[in-house]
CSV table of C-alpha atoms and ligand atoms in Angstrom, one decimal:
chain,number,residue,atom,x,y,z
O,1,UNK,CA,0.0,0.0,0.0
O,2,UNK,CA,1.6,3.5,-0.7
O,3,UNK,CA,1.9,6.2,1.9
O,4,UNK,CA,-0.8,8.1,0.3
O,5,UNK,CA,-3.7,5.0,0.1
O,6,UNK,CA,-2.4,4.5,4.0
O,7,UNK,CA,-3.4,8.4,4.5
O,8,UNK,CA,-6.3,8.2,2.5
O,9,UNK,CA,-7.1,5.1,4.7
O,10,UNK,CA,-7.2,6.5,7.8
O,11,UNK,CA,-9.5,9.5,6.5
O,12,UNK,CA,-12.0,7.3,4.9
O,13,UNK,CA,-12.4,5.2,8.2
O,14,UNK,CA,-12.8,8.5,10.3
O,15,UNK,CA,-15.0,9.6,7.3
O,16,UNK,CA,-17.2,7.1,7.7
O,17,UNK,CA,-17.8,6.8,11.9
O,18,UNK,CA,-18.7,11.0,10.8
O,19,UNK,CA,-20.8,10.0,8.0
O,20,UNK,CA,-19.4,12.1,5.5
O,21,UNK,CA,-20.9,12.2,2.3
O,22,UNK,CA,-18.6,10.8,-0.7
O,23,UNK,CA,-19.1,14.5,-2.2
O,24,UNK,CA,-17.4,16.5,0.8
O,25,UNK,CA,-14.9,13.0,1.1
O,26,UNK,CA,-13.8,13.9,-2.3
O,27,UNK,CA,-13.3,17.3,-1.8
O,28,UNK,CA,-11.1,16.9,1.5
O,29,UNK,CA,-9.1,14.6,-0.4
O,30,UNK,CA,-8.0,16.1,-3.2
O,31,UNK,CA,-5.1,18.4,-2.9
O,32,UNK,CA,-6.0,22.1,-3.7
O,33,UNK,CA,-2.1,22.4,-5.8
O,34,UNK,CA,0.6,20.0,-6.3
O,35,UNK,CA,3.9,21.8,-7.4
O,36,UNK,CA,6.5,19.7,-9.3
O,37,UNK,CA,9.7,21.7,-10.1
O,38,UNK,CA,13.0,21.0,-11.9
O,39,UNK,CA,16.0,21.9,-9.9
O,40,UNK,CA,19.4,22.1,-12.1
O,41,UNK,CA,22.4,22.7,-10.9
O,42,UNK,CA,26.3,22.7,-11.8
O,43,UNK,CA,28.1,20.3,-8.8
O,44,UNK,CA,31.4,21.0,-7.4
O,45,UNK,CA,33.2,19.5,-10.0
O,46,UNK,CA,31.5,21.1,-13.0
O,47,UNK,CA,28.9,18.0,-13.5
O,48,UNK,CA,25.0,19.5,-14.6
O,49,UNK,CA,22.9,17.5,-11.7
O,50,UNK,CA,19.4,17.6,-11.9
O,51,UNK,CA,16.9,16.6,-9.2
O,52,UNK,CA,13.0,16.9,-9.1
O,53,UNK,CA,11.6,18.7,-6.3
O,54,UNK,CA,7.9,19.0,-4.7
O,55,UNK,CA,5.5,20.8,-2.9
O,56,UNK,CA,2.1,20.0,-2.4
O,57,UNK,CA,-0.5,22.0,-0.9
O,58,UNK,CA,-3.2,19.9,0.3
O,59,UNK,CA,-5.5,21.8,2.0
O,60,UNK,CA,-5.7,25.9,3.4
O,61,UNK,CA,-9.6,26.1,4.4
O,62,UNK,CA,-8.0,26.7,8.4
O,63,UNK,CA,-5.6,29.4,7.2
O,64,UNK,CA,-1.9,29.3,5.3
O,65,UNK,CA,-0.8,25.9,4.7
O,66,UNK,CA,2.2,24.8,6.6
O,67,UNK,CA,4.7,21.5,6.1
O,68,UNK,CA,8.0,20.4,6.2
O,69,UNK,CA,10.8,19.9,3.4
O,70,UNK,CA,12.1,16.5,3.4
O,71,UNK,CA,15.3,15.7,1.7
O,72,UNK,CA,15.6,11.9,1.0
O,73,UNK,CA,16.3,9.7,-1.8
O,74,UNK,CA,13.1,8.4,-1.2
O,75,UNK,CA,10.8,11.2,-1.5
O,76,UNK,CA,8.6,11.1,-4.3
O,77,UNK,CA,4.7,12.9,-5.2
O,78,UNK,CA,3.1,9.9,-3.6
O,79,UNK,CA,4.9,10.0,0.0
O,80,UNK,CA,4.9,14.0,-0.4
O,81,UNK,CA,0.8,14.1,-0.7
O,82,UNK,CA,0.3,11.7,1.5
O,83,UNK,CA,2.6,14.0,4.0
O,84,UNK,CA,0.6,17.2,3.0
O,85,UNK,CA,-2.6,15.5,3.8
O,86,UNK,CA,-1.4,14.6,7.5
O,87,UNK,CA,-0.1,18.3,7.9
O,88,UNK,CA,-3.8,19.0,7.3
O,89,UNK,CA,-5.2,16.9,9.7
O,90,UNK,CA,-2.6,17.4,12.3
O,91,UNK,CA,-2.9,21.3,12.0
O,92,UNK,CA,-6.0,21.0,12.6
O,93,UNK,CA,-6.1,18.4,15.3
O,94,UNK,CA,-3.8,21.0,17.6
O,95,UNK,CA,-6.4,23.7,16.0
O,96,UNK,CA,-3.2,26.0,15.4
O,97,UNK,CA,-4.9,28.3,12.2
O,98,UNK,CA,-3.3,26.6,9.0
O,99,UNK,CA,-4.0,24.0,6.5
O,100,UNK,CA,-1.6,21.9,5.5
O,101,UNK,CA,1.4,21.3,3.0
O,102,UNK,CA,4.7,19.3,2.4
O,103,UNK,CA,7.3,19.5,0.1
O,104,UNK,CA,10.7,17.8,-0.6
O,105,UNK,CA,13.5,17.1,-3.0
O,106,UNK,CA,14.6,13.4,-4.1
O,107,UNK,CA,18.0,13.5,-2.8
O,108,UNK,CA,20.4,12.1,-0.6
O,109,UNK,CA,21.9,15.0,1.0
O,110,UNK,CA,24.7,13.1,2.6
O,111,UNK,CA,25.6,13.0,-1.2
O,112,UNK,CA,26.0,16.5,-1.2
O,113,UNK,CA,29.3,19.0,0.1
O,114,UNK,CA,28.3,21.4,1.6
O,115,UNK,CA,28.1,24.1,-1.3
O,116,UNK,CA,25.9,21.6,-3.4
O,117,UNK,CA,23.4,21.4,-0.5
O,118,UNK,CA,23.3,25.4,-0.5
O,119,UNK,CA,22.9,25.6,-3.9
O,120,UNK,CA,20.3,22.9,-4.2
O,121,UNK,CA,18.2,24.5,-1.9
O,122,UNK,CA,18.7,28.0,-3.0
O,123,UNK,CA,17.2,26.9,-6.9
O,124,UNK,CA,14.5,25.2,-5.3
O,125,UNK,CA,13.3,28.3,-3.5
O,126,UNK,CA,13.8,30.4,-6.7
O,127,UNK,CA,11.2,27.5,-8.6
O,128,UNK,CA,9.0,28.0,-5.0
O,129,UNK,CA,9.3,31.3,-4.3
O,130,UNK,CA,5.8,32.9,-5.9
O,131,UNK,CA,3.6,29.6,-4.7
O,132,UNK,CA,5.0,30.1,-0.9
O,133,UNK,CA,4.3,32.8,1.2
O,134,UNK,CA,4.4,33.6,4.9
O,135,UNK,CA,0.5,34.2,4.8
O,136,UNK,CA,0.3,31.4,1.8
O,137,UNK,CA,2.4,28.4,2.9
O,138,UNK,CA,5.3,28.4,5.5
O,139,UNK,CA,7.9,25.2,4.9
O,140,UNK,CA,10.0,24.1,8.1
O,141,UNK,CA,12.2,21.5,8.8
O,142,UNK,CA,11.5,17.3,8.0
O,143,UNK,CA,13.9,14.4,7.4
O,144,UNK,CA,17.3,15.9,6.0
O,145,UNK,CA,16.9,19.2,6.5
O,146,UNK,CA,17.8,22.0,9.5
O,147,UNK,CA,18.0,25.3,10.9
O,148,UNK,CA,20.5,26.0,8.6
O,149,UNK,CA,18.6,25.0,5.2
O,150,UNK,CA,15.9,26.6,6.6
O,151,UNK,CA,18.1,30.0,6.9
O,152,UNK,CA,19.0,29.2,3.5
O,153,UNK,CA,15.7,29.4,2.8
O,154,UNK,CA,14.7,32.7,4.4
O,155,UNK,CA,17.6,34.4,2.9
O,156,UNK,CA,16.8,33.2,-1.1
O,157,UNK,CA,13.5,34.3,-0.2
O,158,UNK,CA,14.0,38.2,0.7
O,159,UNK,CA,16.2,38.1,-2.4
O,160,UNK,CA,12.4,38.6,-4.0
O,161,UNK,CA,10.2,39.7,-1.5
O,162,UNK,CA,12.6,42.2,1.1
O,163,UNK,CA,12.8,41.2,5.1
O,164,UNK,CA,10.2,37.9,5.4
O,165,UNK,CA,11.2,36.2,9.0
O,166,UNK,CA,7.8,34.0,9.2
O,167,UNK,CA,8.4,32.6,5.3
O,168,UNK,CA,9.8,29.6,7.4
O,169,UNK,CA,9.7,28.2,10.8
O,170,UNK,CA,13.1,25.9,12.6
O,171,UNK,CA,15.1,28.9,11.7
O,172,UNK,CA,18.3,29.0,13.8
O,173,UNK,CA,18.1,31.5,17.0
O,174,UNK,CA,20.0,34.0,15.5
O,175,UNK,CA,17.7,34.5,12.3
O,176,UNK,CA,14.3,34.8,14.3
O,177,UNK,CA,14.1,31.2,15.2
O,178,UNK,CA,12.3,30.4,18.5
O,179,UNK,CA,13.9,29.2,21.7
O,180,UNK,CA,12.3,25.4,22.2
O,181,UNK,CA,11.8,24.8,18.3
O,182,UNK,CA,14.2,22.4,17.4
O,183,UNK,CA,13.6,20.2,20.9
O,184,UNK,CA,9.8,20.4,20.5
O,185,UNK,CA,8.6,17.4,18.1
O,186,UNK,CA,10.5,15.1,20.4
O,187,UNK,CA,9.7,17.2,23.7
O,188,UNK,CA,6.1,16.8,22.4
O,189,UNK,CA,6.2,13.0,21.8
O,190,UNK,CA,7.5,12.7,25.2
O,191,UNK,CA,5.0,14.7,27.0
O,192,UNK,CA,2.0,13.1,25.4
O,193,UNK,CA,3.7,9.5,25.9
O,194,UNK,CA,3.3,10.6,29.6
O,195,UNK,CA,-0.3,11.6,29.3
O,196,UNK,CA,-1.0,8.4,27.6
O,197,UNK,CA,0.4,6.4,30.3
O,198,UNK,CA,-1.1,8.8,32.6
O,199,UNK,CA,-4.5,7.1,31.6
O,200,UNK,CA,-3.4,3.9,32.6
O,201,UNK,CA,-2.6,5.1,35.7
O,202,UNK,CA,1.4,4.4,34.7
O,203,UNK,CA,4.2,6.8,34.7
O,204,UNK,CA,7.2,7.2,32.7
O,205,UNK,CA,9.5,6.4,35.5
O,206,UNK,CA,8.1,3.1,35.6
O,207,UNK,CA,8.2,2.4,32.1
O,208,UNK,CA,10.6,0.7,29.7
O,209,UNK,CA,10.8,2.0,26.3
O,210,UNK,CA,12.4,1.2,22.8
O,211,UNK,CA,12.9,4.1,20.1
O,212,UNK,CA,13.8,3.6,16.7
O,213,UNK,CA,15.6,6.6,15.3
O,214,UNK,CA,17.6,9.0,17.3
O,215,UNK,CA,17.9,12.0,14.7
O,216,UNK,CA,16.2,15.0,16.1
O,217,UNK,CA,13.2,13.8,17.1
O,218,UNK,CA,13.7,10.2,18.4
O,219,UNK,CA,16.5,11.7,20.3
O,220,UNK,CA,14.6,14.9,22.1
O,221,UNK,CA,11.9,11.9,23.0
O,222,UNK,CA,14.5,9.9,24.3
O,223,UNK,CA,15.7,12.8,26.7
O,224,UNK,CA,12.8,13.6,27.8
O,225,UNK,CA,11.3,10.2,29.0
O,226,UNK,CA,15.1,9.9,30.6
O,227,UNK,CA,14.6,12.6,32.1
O,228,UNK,CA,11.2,11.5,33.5
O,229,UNK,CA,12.8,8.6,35.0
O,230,UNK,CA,11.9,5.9,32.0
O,231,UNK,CA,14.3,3.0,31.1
O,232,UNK,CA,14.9,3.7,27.1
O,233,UNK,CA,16.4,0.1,26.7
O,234,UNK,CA,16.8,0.4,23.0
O,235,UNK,CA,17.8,3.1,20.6
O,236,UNK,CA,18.9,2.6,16.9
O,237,UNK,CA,19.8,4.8,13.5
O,238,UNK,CA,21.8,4.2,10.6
O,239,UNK,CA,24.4,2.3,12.1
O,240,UNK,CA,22.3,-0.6,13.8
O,241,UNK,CA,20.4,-0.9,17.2
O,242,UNK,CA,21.7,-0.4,20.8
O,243,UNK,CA,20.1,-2.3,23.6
O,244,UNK,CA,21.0,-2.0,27.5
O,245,UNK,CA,18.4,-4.0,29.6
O,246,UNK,CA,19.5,-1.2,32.3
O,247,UNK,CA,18.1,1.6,30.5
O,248,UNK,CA,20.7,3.4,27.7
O,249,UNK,CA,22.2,6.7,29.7
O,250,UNK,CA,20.2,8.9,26.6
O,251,UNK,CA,22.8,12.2,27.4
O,252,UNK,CA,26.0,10.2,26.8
O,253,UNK,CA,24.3,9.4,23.8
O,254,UNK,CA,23.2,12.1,22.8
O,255,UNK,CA,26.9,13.6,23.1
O,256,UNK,CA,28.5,10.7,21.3
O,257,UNK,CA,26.2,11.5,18.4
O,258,UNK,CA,27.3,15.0,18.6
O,259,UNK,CA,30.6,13.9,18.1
O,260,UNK,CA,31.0,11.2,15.7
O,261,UNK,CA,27.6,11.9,13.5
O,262,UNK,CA,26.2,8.8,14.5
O,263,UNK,CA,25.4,6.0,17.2
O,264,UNK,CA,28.6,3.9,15.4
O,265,UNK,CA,30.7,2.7,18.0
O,266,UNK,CA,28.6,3.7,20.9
O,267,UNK,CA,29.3,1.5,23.8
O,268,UNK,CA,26.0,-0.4,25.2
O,269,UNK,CA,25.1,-4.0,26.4
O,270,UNK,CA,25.0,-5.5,22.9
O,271,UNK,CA,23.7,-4.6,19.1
O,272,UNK,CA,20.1,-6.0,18.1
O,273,UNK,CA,19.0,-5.8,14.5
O,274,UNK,CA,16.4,-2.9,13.9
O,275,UNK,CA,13.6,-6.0,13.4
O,276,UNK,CA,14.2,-6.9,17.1
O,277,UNK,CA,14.2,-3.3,18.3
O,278,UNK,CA,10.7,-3.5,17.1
O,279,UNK,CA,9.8,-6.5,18.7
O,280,UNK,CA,11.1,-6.1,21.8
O,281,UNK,CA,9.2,-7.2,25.0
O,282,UNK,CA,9.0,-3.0,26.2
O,283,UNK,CA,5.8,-0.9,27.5
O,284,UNK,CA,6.4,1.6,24.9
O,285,UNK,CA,7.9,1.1,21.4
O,286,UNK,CA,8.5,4.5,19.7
O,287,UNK,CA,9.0,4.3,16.2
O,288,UNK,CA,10.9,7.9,15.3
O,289,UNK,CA,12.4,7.4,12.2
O,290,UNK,CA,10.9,6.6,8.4
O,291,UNK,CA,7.0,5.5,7.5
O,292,UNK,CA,5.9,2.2,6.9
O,293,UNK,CA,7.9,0.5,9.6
O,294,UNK,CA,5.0,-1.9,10.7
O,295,UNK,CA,3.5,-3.6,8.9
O,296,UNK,CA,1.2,-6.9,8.0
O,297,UNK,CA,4.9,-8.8,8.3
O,298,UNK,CA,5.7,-7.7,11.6
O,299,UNK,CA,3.0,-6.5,13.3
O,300,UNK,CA,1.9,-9.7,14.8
O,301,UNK,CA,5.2,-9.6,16.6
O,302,UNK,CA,5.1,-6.5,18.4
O,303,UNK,CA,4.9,-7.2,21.6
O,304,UNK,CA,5.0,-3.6,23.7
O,305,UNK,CA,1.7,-2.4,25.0
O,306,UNK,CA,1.9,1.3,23.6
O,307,UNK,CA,2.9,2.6,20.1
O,308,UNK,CA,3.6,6.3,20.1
O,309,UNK,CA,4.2,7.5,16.4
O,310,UNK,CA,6.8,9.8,16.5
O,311,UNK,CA,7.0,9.5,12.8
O,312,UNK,CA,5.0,10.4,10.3
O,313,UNK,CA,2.6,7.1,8.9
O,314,UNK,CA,4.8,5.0,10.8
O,315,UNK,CA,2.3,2.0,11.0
O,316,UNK,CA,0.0,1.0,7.6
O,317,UNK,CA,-3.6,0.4,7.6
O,318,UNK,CA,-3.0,-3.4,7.6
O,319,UNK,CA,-0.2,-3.4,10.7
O,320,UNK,CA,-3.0,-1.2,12.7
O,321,UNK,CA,-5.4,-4.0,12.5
O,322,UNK,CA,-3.2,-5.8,13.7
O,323,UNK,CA,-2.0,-3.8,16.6
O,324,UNK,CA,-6.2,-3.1,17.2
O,325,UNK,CA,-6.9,-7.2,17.7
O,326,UNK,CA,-3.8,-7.2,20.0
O,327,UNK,CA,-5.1,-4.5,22.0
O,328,UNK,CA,-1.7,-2.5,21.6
O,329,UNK,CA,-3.2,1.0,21.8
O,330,UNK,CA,-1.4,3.4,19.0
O,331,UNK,CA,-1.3,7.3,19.9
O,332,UNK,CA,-1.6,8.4,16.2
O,333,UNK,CA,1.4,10.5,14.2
O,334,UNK,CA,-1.6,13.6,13.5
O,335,UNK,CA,-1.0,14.4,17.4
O,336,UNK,CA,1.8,12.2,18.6
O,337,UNK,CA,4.8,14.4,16.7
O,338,UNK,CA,2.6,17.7,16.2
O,339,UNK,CA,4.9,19.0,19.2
O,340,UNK,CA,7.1,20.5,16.3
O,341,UNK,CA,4.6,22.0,14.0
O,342,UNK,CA,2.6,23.5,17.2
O,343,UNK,CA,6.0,25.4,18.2
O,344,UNK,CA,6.4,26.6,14.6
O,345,UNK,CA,3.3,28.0,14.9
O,346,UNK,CA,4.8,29.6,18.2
O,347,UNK,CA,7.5,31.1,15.7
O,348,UNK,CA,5.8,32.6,12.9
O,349,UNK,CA,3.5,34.5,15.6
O,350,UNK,CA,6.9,35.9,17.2
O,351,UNK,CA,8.0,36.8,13.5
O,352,UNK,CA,5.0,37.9,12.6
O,353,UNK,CA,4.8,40.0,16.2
O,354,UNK,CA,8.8,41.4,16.3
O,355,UNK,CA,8.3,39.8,19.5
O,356,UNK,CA,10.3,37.1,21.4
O,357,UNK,CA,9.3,34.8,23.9
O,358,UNK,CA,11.4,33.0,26.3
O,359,UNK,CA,11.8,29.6,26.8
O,360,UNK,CA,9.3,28.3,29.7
O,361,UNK,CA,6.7,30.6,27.8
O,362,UNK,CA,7.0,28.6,24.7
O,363,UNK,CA,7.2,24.6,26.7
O,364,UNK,CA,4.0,26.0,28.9
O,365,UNK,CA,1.8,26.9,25.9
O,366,UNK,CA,3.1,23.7,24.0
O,367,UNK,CA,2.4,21.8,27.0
O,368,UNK,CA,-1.4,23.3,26.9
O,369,UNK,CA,-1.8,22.8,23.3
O,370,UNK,CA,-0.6,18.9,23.3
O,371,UNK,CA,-2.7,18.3,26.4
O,372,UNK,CA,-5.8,19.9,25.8
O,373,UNK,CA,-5.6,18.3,21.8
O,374,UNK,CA,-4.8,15.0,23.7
O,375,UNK,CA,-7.7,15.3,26.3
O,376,UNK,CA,-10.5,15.7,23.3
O,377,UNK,CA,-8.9,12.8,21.1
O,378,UNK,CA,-9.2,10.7,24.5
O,379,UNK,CA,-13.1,11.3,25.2
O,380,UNK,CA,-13.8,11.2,21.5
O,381,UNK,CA,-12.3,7.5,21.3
O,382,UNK,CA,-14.1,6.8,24.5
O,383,UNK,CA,-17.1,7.8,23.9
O,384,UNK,CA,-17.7,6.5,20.5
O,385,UNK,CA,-15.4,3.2,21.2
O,386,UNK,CA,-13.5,4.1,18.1
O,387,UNK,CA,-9.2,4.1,18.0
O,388,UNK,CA,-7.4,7.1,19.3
O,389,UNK,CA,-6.6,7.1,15.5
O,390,UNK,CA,-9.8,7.3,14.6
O,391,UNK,CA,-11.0,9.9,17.0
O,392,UNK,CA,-8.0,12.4,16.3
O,393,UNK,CA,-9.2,12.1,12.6
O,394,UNK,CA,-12.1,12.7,13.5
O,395,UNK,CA,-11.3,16.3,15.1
O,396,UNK,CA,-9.0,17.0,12.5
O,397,UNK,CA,-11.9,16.5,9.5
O,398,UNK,CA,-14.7,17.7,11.4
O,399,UNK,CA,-12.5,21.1,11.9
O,400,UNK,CA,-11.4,21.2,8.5
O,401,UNK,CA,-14.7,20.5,6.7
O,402,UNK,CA,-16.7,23.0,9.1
O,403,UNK,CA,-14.3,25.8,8.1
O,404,UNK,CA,-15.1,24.6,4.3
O,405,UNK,CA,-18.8,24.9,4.4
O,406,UNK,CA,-18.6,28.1,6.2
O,407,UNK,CA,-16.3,29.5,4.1
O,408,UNK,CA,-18.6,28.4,1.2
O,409,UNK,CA,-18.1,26.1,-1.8
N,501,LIG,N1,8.0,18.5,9.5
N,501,LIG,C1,7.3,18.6,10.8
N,501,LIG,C2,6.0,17.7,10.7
N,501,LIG,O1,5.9,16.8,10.0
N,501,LIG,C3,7.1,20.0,11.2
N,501,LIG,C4,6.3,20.8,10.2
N,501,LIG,C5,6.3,22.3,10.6
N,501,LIG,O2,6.8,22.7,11.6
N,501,LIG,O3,5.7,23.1,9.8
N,501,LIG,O4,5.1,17.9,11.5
């Protein structure tokens, strides 16, 4: 199943607990613009390189759209829509005033010097520039982009349009970036893991918990739940999976990978595969790194008792059934990782403001946001006896499609 019938999934079961008719399905669904641009360059060494970059703008009934830029060799219009579409839903889910959007080009930018990179991403805003717009849609950071691409970014874009601050959000401090940004998708995954357990009557500090990734957000999670006294036992990226049955100490990790670029190396109990990492006997498995990681294959073998997507579609359609006949309850990607969107939201008020918050301001209203969002999903899914999933959809269409019809069609 591709990422965007996964998305579309998940819409079309909410869509139906609503009773939606197909008419306003079909209208949710289809994105309002999907850009494809050619971005050509000349490479270090002279070589013409061309790549194809994306953005699609799903949906701006709630206000401008708003979405990452991923840069992957995997990123194609499929997995880009499918993104957008989330965006929409999770915007919405938070009720922070966008739509949503998503946008990427299909490269690997570990391929890339430095230079290249700049380059690359300075043509793709010159082929973006007039479709973007800090009132129109606001990129930020994904997968393989940072602060400083998204400084890149800002500064291509006044080229044409004079001083713009809010054009993107995950700027770097110094560039009218907010304090709390760059922690917040993780900070926000680890807060709402806390609430989930919460309604178990659990804590973190009596919880063991595996995390696959450890880029930015996978590792801000895993420093938080440290923090709140939970046993990470696992952690993986690129270089394999780390497991310590005595809980990884997440700082020391965190400071290796500041200093070699990855886990590599990384002293710990012993290396499990990235299979076993997601099977692993845990209360909380947090998958933090690419989509599509469970699925019909090895969903039957998951054997924690919470899912908490830090990713973004993480789990497919057929993995969740799955997970729901196991009872595994899944806190869905649309709120689980909106920590970071919610906190660029934060931003591009400051920008748009010339006004800067400090950091306790910025974790208290995320903290509100996440909790009251989380609060409403939870006595949706009660009430109704539908999936956490299910009910966040819910929220997320029913706030979209009201803002339609009022609007008018
Ligand atoms: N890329 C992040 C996401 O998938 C953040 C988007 C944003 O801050 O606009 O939610």
């Amino acid at each position: 199943m591709s990422a965007y019938e996964s998305a579309s999934h998940y819409f079309q079961t909410a869509a139906g607990v609503m009773d939606l008719s197909p008419n306003m399905q079909k209208l949710l669904l289809t994105p309002e613009r999907e850009v494809k641009v050619q971005v050509a360059m000349k490479m270090d060494n002279g070589d013409i390189a061309t790549f194809v970059g994306f953005r699609m703008q799903h949906n701006s009934a709630r206000g401008p759209m708003k979405g990452g830029l991923r840069f992957h060799h995997e990123v194609d219009a499929d997995e880009v829509l499918a993104l957008a579409s989330l965006m929409t839903w999770k915007t919405a889910v938070v009720d922070i005033p966008y739509g949503g959007a998503k946008g990427g080009i299909s490269v690997d930018p570990r391929s890339l010097s430095g230079n290249e990179l700049e380059l690359m991403t300075r043509k793709f805003v010159d082929e973006l520039q007039d479709v973007i717009g800090p009132d129109k849609d606001i990129p930020a950071p994904d997968m393989g982009t940072n602060a400083q691409v998204m400084a890149w970014i800002v500064n291509q874009y006044e080229k044409f349009h004079g001083f713009n601050p809010a054009i993107v959000t995950g700027k770097p401090l110094e560039l009218h970036g907010a304090d709390g940004r760059e922690e917040a998708t993780g900070r926000g995954v680890g807060l709402l893991t806390e609430a989930l357990l919460g309604k178990f009557d659990r804590t973190a500090s009596e919880s063991t918990i595996a995390i696959q990734g450890f880029g930015n957000v996978g590792s801000w999670a895993a420093d938080y739940l440290h923090s709140a006294g939970a046993r990470v036992v696992a952690i993986s990226d690129i270089s394999g999976a780390f497991y310590d049955s005595k809980g990884i100490h997440i700082p020391a990790a965190i400071a290796y990978v500041r200093e070699h670029g990855t886990l590599k190396g990384f002293e710990t109990e012993k290396m499990i595969t990235n299979e076993e990492l997601l099977e692993l006997e845990v209360d909380v498995l947090i998958p933090a790194a690419l989509g599509g990681v469970l699925t019909k294959e090895n969903a039957g073998n998951v054997r924690a008792s919470y899912i908490v997507e830090a990713a973004n579609g993480p789990v497919d359609p057929e993995a969740d059934d799955i997970l729901q006949s196991k009872e595994i309850i899944v806190l869905p990607d649309i709120l689980a990782n909106a920590g970071g969107v919610t906190v660029s939201y934060f931003e591009w008020v400051q920008n748009q403001q010339y006004f800067k918050w400090d950091l306790d301001r910025t974790r208290n209203e995320l903290s509100k946001k996440l909790t009251a969002a989380f609060d409403k999903m939870w006595s949706i899914a009660t009430e109704k006896h539908i999936s956490l999933r299910s009910a966040a959809y819910l929220i997320g269409i029913g706030r979209v499609g009201r803002a339609t019809v009022l609007a008018g069609i």
